[in-house]
């Protein structure tokens, strides 16, 4: 009987050892599986991160390349436009020199009664520079087909088709003969289709016993005098805003 009980105990012990061993083996397998899963997950994450970085780098490079190409194209267009404008200006200067009355050429000073200071006009070549603002004089024959279309009213100033440089700095001009023998230079905006222009004319005046040239600027349909300019600053200050009786004026 004792032997039989001992045998049962032995069997139970063996069974317990087998169960414990299986438990350890199962635990070890689960741990290995978890580590393997973590390793795979980590590798996938690294791969995904690498691919994302490569994609971002590629897109950044494409964007940079596109911006660089656009910038280069814009600079090239601006350079070409500038060179074209300079060439046109140079050719116009040669033509204008033969058409603008020589009496207008030079630097002139006129008293500005609204700002109590002297304004300066410099006329040279095909340019009228008023207080630093440049207007290039061009013949109407220089208008392109696009310019003529804009002038005809198919587009308006500020339209994207308008050449902004011409709009700001070009003026068409014609020479007119006044009733007093004075030669007027009539300047209009390059895209100006209606209205009066800005007039410039020189006439000799006897001031304090001296006969000196006086440049008159005028405007409006009646060529109304607006300001007088002198070749000497002292004369400009002395005459101030004096107007002459033989000139029509709205002032």
mmCIF file with all atom_site columns, N, CA and C in Angstrom, residues 87-139:
data_model
loop_
_atom_site.group_PDB
_atom_site.id
_atom_site.type_symbol
_atom_site.label_atom_id
_atom_site.label_alt_id
_atom_site.label_comp_id
_atom_site.label_asym_id
_atom_site.label_entity_id
_atom_site.label_seq_id
_atom_site.pdbx_PDB_ins_code
_atom_site.Cartn_x
_atom_site.Cartn_y
_atom_site.Cartn_z
_atom_site.occupancy
_atom_site.B_iso_or_equiv
_atom_site.pdbx_formal_charge
_atom_site.auth_seq_id
_atom_site.auth_comp_id
_atom_site.auth_asym_id
_atom_site.auth_atom_id
_atom_site.pdbx_PDB_model_num
ATOM 1   N N  . UNK A 1 87  ? 17.486 100.399 -76.165 1.00 0.00 ? 87  UNK A N  1
ATOM 2   C CA . UNK A 1 87  ? 17.783 100.554 -77.588 1.00 0.00 ? 87  UNK A CA 1
ATOM 3   C C  . UNK A 1 87  ? 16.791 101.525 -78.222 1.00 0.00 ? 87  UNK A C  1
ATOM 4   N N  . UNK A 1 88  ? 15.497 101.328 -77.863 1.00 0.00 ? 88  UNK A N  1
ATOM 5   C CA . UNK A 1 88  ? 14.461 102.209 -78.406 1.00 0.00 ? 88  UNK A CA 1
ATOM 6   C C  . UNK A 1 88  ? 14.681 103.641 -77.953 1.00 0.00 ? 88  UNK A C  1
ATOM 7   N N  . UNK A 1 89  ? 15.088 103.809 -76.690 1.00 0.00 ? 89  UNK A N  1
ATOM 8   C CA . UNK A 1 89  ? 15.328 105.141 -76.150 1.00 0.00 ? 89  UNK A CA 1
ATOM 9   C C  . UNK A 1 89  ? 16.476 105.815 -76.876 1.00 0.00 ? 89  UNK A C  1
ATOM 10  N N  . UNK A 1 90  ? 17.526 105.049 -77.151 1.00 0.00 ? 90  UNK A N  1
ATOM 11  C CA . UNK A 1 90  ? 18.695 105.606 -77.835 1.00 0.00 ? 90  UNK A CA 1
ATOM 12  C C  . UNK A 1 90  ? 18.335 106.041 -79.248 1.00 0.00 ? 90  UNK A C  1
ATOM 13  N N  . UNK A 1 91  ? 17.543 105.225 -79.939 1.00 0.00 ? 91  UNK A N  1
ATOM 14  C CA . UNK A 1 91  ? 17.147 105.565 -81.303 1.00 0.00 ? 91  UNK A CA 1
ATOM 15  C C  . UNK A 1 91  ? 16.217 106.780 -81.308 1.00 0.00 ? 91  UNK A C  1
ATOM 16  N N  . UNK A 1 92  ? 15.326 106.833 -80.307 1.00 0.00 ? 92  UNK A N  1
ATOM 17  C CA . UNK A 1 92  ? 14.396 107.953 -80.212 1.00 0.00 ? 92  UNK A CA 1
ATOM 18  C C  . UNK A 1 92  ? 15.122 109.252 -79.899 1.00 0.00 ? 92  UNK A C  1
ATOM 19  N N  . UNK A 1 93  ? 16.172 109.150 -79.085 1.00 0.00 ? 93  UNK A N  1
ATOM 20  C CA . UNK A 1 93  ? 16.939 110.341 -78.727 1.00 0.00 ? 93  UNK A CA 1
ATOM 21  C C  . UNK A 1 93  ? 17.535 110.985 -79.974 1.00 0.00 ? 93  UNK A C  1
ATOM 22  N N  . UNK A 1 94  ? 18.010 110.148 -80.899 1.00 0.00 ? 94  UNK A N  1
ATOM 23  C CA . UNK A 1 94  ? 18.604 110.675 -82.128 1.00 0.00 ? 94  UNK A CA 1
ATOM 24  C C  . UNK A 1 94  ? 17.545 111.392 -82.971 1.00 0.00 ? 94  UNK A C  1
ATOM 25  N N  . UNK A 1 95  ? 16.347 110.769 -83.034 1.00 0.00 ? 95  UNK A N  1
ATOM 26  C CA . UNK A 1 95  ? 15.269 111.367 -83.821 1.00 0.00 ? 95  UNK A CA 1
ATOM 27  C C  . UNK A 1 95  ? 14.761 112.641 -83.144 1.00 0.00 ? 95  UNK A C  1
ATOM 28  N N  . UNK A 1 96  ? 14.608 112.577 -81.816 1.00 0.00 ? 96  UNK A N  1
ATOM 29  C CA . UNK A 1 96  ? 14.063 113.716 -81.076 1.00 0.00 ? 96  UNK A CA 1
ATOM 30  C C  . UNK A 1 96  ? 14.970 114.931 -81.170 1.00 0.00 ? 96  UNK A C  1
ATOM 31  N N  . UNK A 1 97  ? 16.260 114.716 -81.199 1.00 0.00 ? 97  UNK A N  1
ATOM 32  C CA . UNK A 1 97  ? 17.205 115.842 -81.277 1.00 0.00 ? 97  UNK A CA 1
ATOM 33  C C  . UNK A 1 97  ? 16.964 116.701 -82.520 1.00 0.00 ? 97  UNK A C  1
ATOM 34  N N  . UNK A 1 98  ? 16.444 116.067 -83.577 1.00 0.00 ? 98  UNK A N  1
ATOM 35  C CA . UNK A 1 98  ? 16.203 116.794 -84.815 1.00 0.00 ? 98  UNK A CA 1
ATOM 36  C C  . UNK A 1 98  ? 14.810 117.428 -84.849 1.00 0.00 ? 98  UNK A C  1
ATOM 37  N N  . UNK A 1 99  ? 13.956 117.056 -83.899 1.00 0.00 ? 99  UNK A N  1
ATOM 38  C CA . UNK A 1 99  ? 12.575 117.526 -83.918 1.00 0.00 ? 99  UNK A CA 1
ATOM 39  C C  . UNK A 1 99  ? 12.239 118.498 -82.785 1.00 0.00 ? 99  UNK A C  1
ATOM 40  N N  . UNK A 1 100 ? 12.934 118.399 -81.661 1.00 0.00 ? 100 UNK A N  1
ATOM 41  C CA . UNK A 1 100 ? 12.675 119.298 -80.529 1.00 0.00 ? 100 UNK A CA 1
ATOM 42  C C  . UNK A 1 100 ? 13.422 120.608 -80.745 1.00 0.00 ? 100 UNK A C  1
ATOM 43  N N  . UNK A 1 101 ? 12.709 121.699 -80.599 1.00 0.00 ? 101 UNK A N  1
ATOM 44  C CA . UNK A 1 101 ? 13.334 123.004 -80.803 1.00 0.00 ? 101 UNK A CA 1
ATOM 45  C C  . UNK A 1 101 ? 14.507 123.184 -79.833 1.00 0.00 ? 101 UNK A C  1
ATOM 46  N N  . UNK A 1 102 ? 15.615 123.640 -80.356 1.00 0.00 ? 102 UNK A N  1
ATOM 47  C CA . UNK A 1 102 ? 16.845 123.769 -79.561 1.00 0.00 ? 102 UNK A CA 1
ATOM 48  C C  . UNK A 1 102 ? 16.686 124.742 -78.398 1.00 0.00 ? 102 UNK A C  1
ATOM 49  N N  . UNK A 1 103 ? 15.720 125.678 -78.499 1.00 0.00 ? 103 UNK A N  1
ATOM 50  C CA . UNK A 1 103 ? 15.533 126.650 -77.423 1.00 0.00 ? 103 UNK A CA 1
ATOM 51  C C  . UNK A 1 103 ? 15.079 125.991 -76.121 1.00 0.00 ? 103 UNK A C  1
ATOM 52  N N  . UNK A 1 104 ? 14.525 124.777 -76.218 1.00 0.00 ? 104 UNK A N  1
ATOM 53  C CA . UNK A 1 104 ? 14.036 124.071 -75.032 1.00 0.00 ? 104 UNK A CA 1
ATOM 54  C C  . UNK A 1 104 ? 15.144 123.356 -74.264 1.00 0.00 ? 104 UNK A C  1
ATOM 55  N N  . UNK A 1 105 ? 16.220 123.034 -74.952 1.00 0.00 ? 105 UNK A N  1
ATOM 56  C CA . UNK A 1 105 ? 17.286 122.226 -74.355 1.00 0.00 ? 105 UNK A CA 1
ATOM 57  C C  . UNK A 1 105 ? 17.986 122.971 -73.221 1.00 0.00 ? 105 UNK A C  1
ATOM 58  N N  . UNK A 1 106 ? 18.172 122.267 -72.105 1.00 0.00 ? 106 UNK A N  1
ATOM 59  C CA . UNK A 1 106 ? 18.887 122.850 -70.973 1.00 0.00 ? 106 UNK A CA 1
ATOM 60  C C  . UNK A 1 106 ? 18.190 122.583 -69.652 1.00 0.00 ? 106 UNK A C  1
ATOM 61  N N  . UNK A 1 107 ? 18.692 123.217 -68.599 1.00 0.00 ? 107 UNK A N  1
ATOM 62  C CA . UNK A 1 107 ? 18.122 123.070 -67.256 1.00 0.00 ? 107 UNK A CA 1
ATOM 63  C C  . UNK A 1 107 ? 17.412 124.356 -66.873 1.00 0.00 ? 107 UNK A C  1
ATOM 64  N N  . UNK A 1 108 ? 16.187 124.189 -66.361 1.00 0.00 ? 108 UNK A N  1
ATOM 65  C CA . UNK A 1 108 ? 15.331 125.333 -66.050 1.00 0.00 ? 108 UNK A CA 1
ATOM 66  C C  . UNK A 1 108 ? 14.826 125.249 -64.612 1.00 0.00 ? 108 UNK A C  1
ATOM 67  N N  . UNK A 1 109 ? 14.636 126.452 -64.018 1.00 0.00 ? 109 UNK A N  1
ATOM 68  C CA . UNK A 1 109 ? 14.181 126.524 -62.625 1.00 0.00 ? 109 UNK A CA 1
ATOM 69  C C  . UNK A 1 109 ? 12.914 127.393 -62.538 1.00 0.00 ? 109 UNK A C  1
ATOM 70  N N  . UNK A 1 110 ? 11.914 126.862 -61.839 1.00 0.00 ? 110 UNK A N  1
ATOM 71  C CA . UNK A 1 110 ? 10.661 127.601 -61.714 1.00 0.00 ? 110 UNK A CA 1
ATOM 72  C C  . UNK A 1 110 ? 10.126 127.561 -60.295 1.00 0.00 ? 110 UNK A C  1
ATOM 73  N N  . UNK A 1 111 ? 9.608  128.687 -59.836 1.00 0.00 ? 111 UNK A N  1
ATOM 74  C CA . UNK A 1 111 ? 9.102  128.783 -58.469 1.00 0.00 ? 111 UNK A CA 1
ATOM 75  C C  . UNK A 1 111 ? 7.743  128.074 -58.361 1.00 0.00 ? 111 UNK A C  1
ATOM 76  N N  . UNK A 1 112 ? 7.647  127.188 -57.375 1.00 0.00 ? 112 UNK A N  1
ATOM 77  C CA . UNK A 1 112 ? 6.410  126.463 -57.107 1.00 0.00 ? 112 UNK A CA 1
ATOM 78  C C  . UNK A 1 112 ? 5.697  127.156 -55.946 1.00 0.00 ? 112 UNK A C  1
ATOM 79  N N  . UNK A 1 113 ? 4.636  127.894 -56.273 1.00 0.00 ? 113 UNK A N  1
ATOM 80  C CA . UNK A 1 113 ? 3.962  128.679 -55.235 1.00 0.00 ? 113 UNK A CA 1
ATOM 81  C C  . UNK A 1 113 ? 3.189  127.809 -54.242 1.00 0.00 ? 113 UNK A C  1
ATOM 82  N N  . UNK A 1 114 ? 2.860  126.597 -54.654 1.00 0.00 ? 114 UNK A N  1
ATOM 83  C CA . UNK A 1 114 ? 2.092  125.719 -53.766 1.00 0.00 ? 114 UNK A CA 1
ATOM 84  C C  . UNK A 1 114 ? 2.977  125.082 -52.692 1.00 0.00 ? 114 UNK A C  1
ATOM 85  N N  . UNK A 1 115 ? 4.249  124.887 -53.038 1.00 0.00 ? 115 UNK A N  1
ATOM 86  C CA . UNK A 1 115 ? 5.179  124.264 -52.087 1.00 0.00 ? 115 UNK A CA 1
ATOM 87  C C  . UNK A 1 115 ? 6.298  125.210 -51.664 1.00 0.00 ? 115 UNK A C  1
ATOM 88  N N  . UNK A 1 116 ? 6.258  126.437 -52.173 1.00 0.00 ? 116 UNK A N  1
ATOM 89  C CA . UNK A 1 116 ? 7.255  127.463 -51.837 1.00 0.00 ? 116 UNK A CA 1
ATOM 90  C C  . UNK A 1 116 ? 8.687  126.956 -52.035 1.00 0.00 ? 116 UNK A C  1
ATOM 91  N N  . UNK A 1 117 ? 8.928  126.407 -53.202 1.00 0.00 ? 117 UNK A N  1
ATOM 92  C CA . UNK A 1 117 ? 10.271 125.912 -53.520 1.00 0.00 ? 117 UNK A CA 1
ATOM 93  C C  . UNK A 1 117 ? 10.489 125.985 -55.024 1.00 0.00 ? 117 UNK A C  1
ATOM 94  N N  . UNK A 1 118 ? 11.717 125.732 -55.463 1.00 0.00 ? 118 UNK A N  1
ATOM 95  C CA . UNK A 1 118 ? 12.019 125.734 -56.884 1.00 0.00 ? 118 UNK A CA 1
ATOM 96  C C  . UNK A 1 118 ? 11.851 124.331 -57.471 1.00 0.00 ? 118 UNK A C  1
ATOM 97  N N  . UNK A 1 119 ? 11.135 124.251 -58.595 1.00 0.00 ? 119 UNK A N  1
ATOM 98  C CA . UNK A 1 119 ? 11.058 123.011 -59.362 1.00 0.00 ? 119 UNK A CA 1
ATOM 99  C C  . UNK A 1 119 ? 12.149 123.060 -60.427 1.00 0.00 ? 119 UNK A C  1
ATOM 100 N N  . UNK A 1 120 ? 12.605 121.884 -60.842 1.00 0.00 ? 120 UNK A N  1
ATOM 101 C CA . UNK A 1 120 ? 13.660 121.817 -61.859 1.00 0.00 ? 120 UNK A CA 1
ATOM 102 C C  . UNK A 1 120 ? 13.202 120.975 -63.044 1.00 0.00 ? 120 UNK A C  1
ATOM 103 N N  . UNK A 1 121 ? 13.409 121.518 -64.238 1.00 0.00 ? 121 UNK A N  1
ATOM 104 C CA . UNK A 1 121 ? 13.139 120.772 -65.466 1.00 0.00 ? 121 UNK A CA 1
ATOM 105 C C  . UNK A 1 121 ? 14.425 120.723 -66.278 1.00 0.00 ? 121 UNK A C  1
ATOM 106 N N  . UNK A 1 122 ? 14.804 119.500 -66.661 1.00 0.00 ? 122 UNK A N  1
ATOM 107 C CA . UNK A 1 122 ? 15.984 119.333 -67.508 1.00 0.00 ? 122 UNK A CA 1
ATOM 108 C C  . UNK A 1 122 ? 15.524 118.662 -68.800 1.00 0.00 ? 122 UNK A C  1
ATOM 109 N N  . UNK A 1 123 ? 15.765 119.325 -69.932 1.00 0.00 ? 123 UNK A N  1
ATOM 110 C CA . UNK A 1 123 ? 15.388 118.774 -71.230 1.00 0.00 ? 123 UNK A CA 1
ATOM 111 C C  . UNK A 1 123 ? 16.661 118.487 -72.006 1.00 0.00 ? 123 UNK A C  1
ATOM 112 N N  . UNK A 1 124 ? 16.842 117.222 -72.336 1.00 0.00 ? 124 UNK A N  1
ATOM 113 C CA . UNK A 1 124 ? 18.055 116.810 -73.026 1.00 0.00 ? 124 UNK A CA 1
ATOM 114 C C  . UNK A 1 124 ? 17.765 115.553 -73.845 1.00 0.00 ? 124 UNK A C  1
ATOM 115 N N  . UNK A 1 125 ? 18.319 115.494 -75.046 1.00 0.00 ? 125 UNK A N  1
ATOM 116 C CA . UNK A 1 125 ? 18.070 114.325 -75.891 1.00 0.00 ? 125 UNK A CA 1
ATOM 117 C C  . UNK A 1 125 ? 16.583 114.156 -76.130 1.00 0.00 ? 125 UNK A C  1
ATOM 118 N N  . UNK A 1 126 ? 16.053 113.012 -75.726 1.00 0.00 ? 126 UNK A N  1
ATOM 119 C CA . UNK A 1 126 ? 14.612 112.798 -75.847 1.00 0.00 ? 126 UNK A CA 1
ATOM 120 C C  . UNK A 1 126 ? 13.972 112.645 -74.472 1.00 0.00 ? 126 UNK A C  1
ATOM 121 N N  . UNK A 1 127 ? 14.555 113.315 -73.484 1.00 0.00 ? 127 UNK A N  1
ATOM 122 C CA . UNK A 1 127 ? 14.053 113.198 -72.112 1.00 0.00 ? 127 UNK A CA 1
ATOM 123 C C  . UNK A 1 127 ? 13.682 114.563 -71.523 1.00 0.00 ? 127 UNK A C  1
ATOM 124 N N  . UNK A 1 128 ? 12.566 114.560 -70.814 1.00 0.00 ? 128 UNK A N  1
ATOM 125 C CA . UNK A 1 128 ? 12.181 115.706 -69.990 1.00 0.00 ? 128 UNK A CA 1
ATOM 126 C C  . UNK A 1 128 ? 12.181 115.197 -68.556 1.00 0.00 ? 128 UNK A C  1
ATOM 127 N N  . UNK A 1 129 ? 13.089 115.708 -67.756 1.00 0.00 ? 129 UNK A N  1
ATOM 128 C CA . UNK A 1 129 ? 13.239 115.233 -66.377 1.00 0.00 ? 129 UNK A CA 1
ATOM 129 C C  . UNK A 1 129 ? 12.748 116.338 -65.443 1.00 0.00 ? 129 UNK A C  1
ATOM 130 N N  . UNK A 1 130 ? 11.613 116.091 -64.825 1.00 0.00 ? 130 UNK A N  1
ATOM 131 C CA . UNK A 1 130 ? 10.994 117.077 -63.937 1.00 0.00 ? 130 UNK A CA 1
ATOM 132 C C  . UNK A 1 130 ? 11.138 116.631 -62.492 1.00 0.00 ? 130 UNK A C  1
ATOM 133 N N  . UNK A 1 131 ? 11.944 117.375 -61.744 1.00 0.00 ? 131 UNK A N  1
ATOM 134 C CA . UNK A 1 131 ? 12.210 117.015 -60.339 1.00 0.00 ? 131 UNK A CA 1
ATOM 135 C C  . UNK A 1 131 ? 12.609 115.549 -60.199 1.00 0.00 ? 131 UNK A C  1
ATOM 136 N N  . UNK A 1 132 ? 13.389 115.067 -61.148 1.00 0.00 ? 132 UNK A N  1
ATOM 137 C CA . UNK A 1 132 ? 13.895 113.692 -61.094 1.00 0.00 ? 132 UNK A CA 1
ATOM 138 C C  . UNK A 1 132 ? 13.026 112.664 -61.791 1.00 0.00 ? 132 UNK A C  1
ATOM 139 N N  . UNK A 1 133 ? 11.805 113.041 -62.162 1.00 0.00 ? 133 UNK A N  1
ATOM 140 C CA . UNK A 1 133 ? 10.901 112.108 -62.844 1.00 0.00 ? 133 UNK A CA 1
ATOM 141 C C  . UNK A 1 133 ? 11.115 112.192 -64.356 1.00 0.00 ? 133 UNK A C  1
ATOM 142 N N  . UNK A 1 134 ? 11.413 111.030 -64.952 1.00 0.00 ? 134 UNK A N  1
ATOM 143 C CA . UNK A 1 134 ? 11.799 111.002 -66.364 1.00 0.00 ? 134 UNK A CA 1
ATOM 144 C C  . UNK A 1 134 ? 10.627 110.676 -67.288 1.00 0.00 ? 134 UNK A C  1
ATOM 145 N N  . UNK A 1 135 ? 10.495 111.480 -68.335 1.00 0.00 ? 135 UNK A N  1
ATOM 146 C CA . UNK A 1 135 ? 9.564  111.193 -69.421 1.00 0.00 ? 135 UNK A CA 1
ATOM 147 C C  . UNK A 1 135 ? 10.370 111.122 -70.708 1.00 0.00 ? 135 UNK A C  1
ATOM 148 N N  . UNK A 1 136 ? 10.332 109.963 -71.371 1.00 0.00 ? 136 UNK A N  1
ATOM 149 C CA . UNK A 1 136 ? 11.035 109.805 -72.644 1.00 0.00 ? 136 UNK A CA 1
ATOM 150 C C  . UNK A 1 136 ? 10.096 110.201 -73.776 1.00 0.00 ? 136 UNK A C  1
ATOM 151 N N  . UNK A 1 137 ? 10.610 110.983 -74.707 1.00 0.00 ? 137 UNK A N  1
ATOM 152 C CA . UNK A 1 137 ? 9.801  111.422 -75.841 1.00 0.00 ? 137 UNK A CA 1
ATOM 153 C C  . UNK A 1 137 ? 9.990  110.476 -77.021 1.00 0.00 ? 137 UNK A C  1
ATOM 154 N N  . UNK A 1 138 ? 8.874  109.952 -77.520 1.00 0.00 ? 138 UNK A N  1
ATOM 155 C CA . UNK A 1 138 ? 8.911  109.008 -78.635 1.00 0.00 ? 138 UNK A CA 1
ATOM 156 C C  . UNK A 1 138 ? 7.922  109.415 -79.708 1.00 0.00 ? 138 UNK A C  1
ATOM 157 N N  . UNK A 1 139 ? 8.273  109.130 -80.963 1.00 0.00 ? 139 UNK A N  1
ATOM 158 C CA . UNK A 1 139 ? 7.393  109.434 -82.080 1.00 0.00 ? 139 UNK A CA 1
ATOM 159 C C  . UNK A 1 139 ? 6.208  108.467 -82.089 1.00 0.00 ? 139 UNK A C  1
#
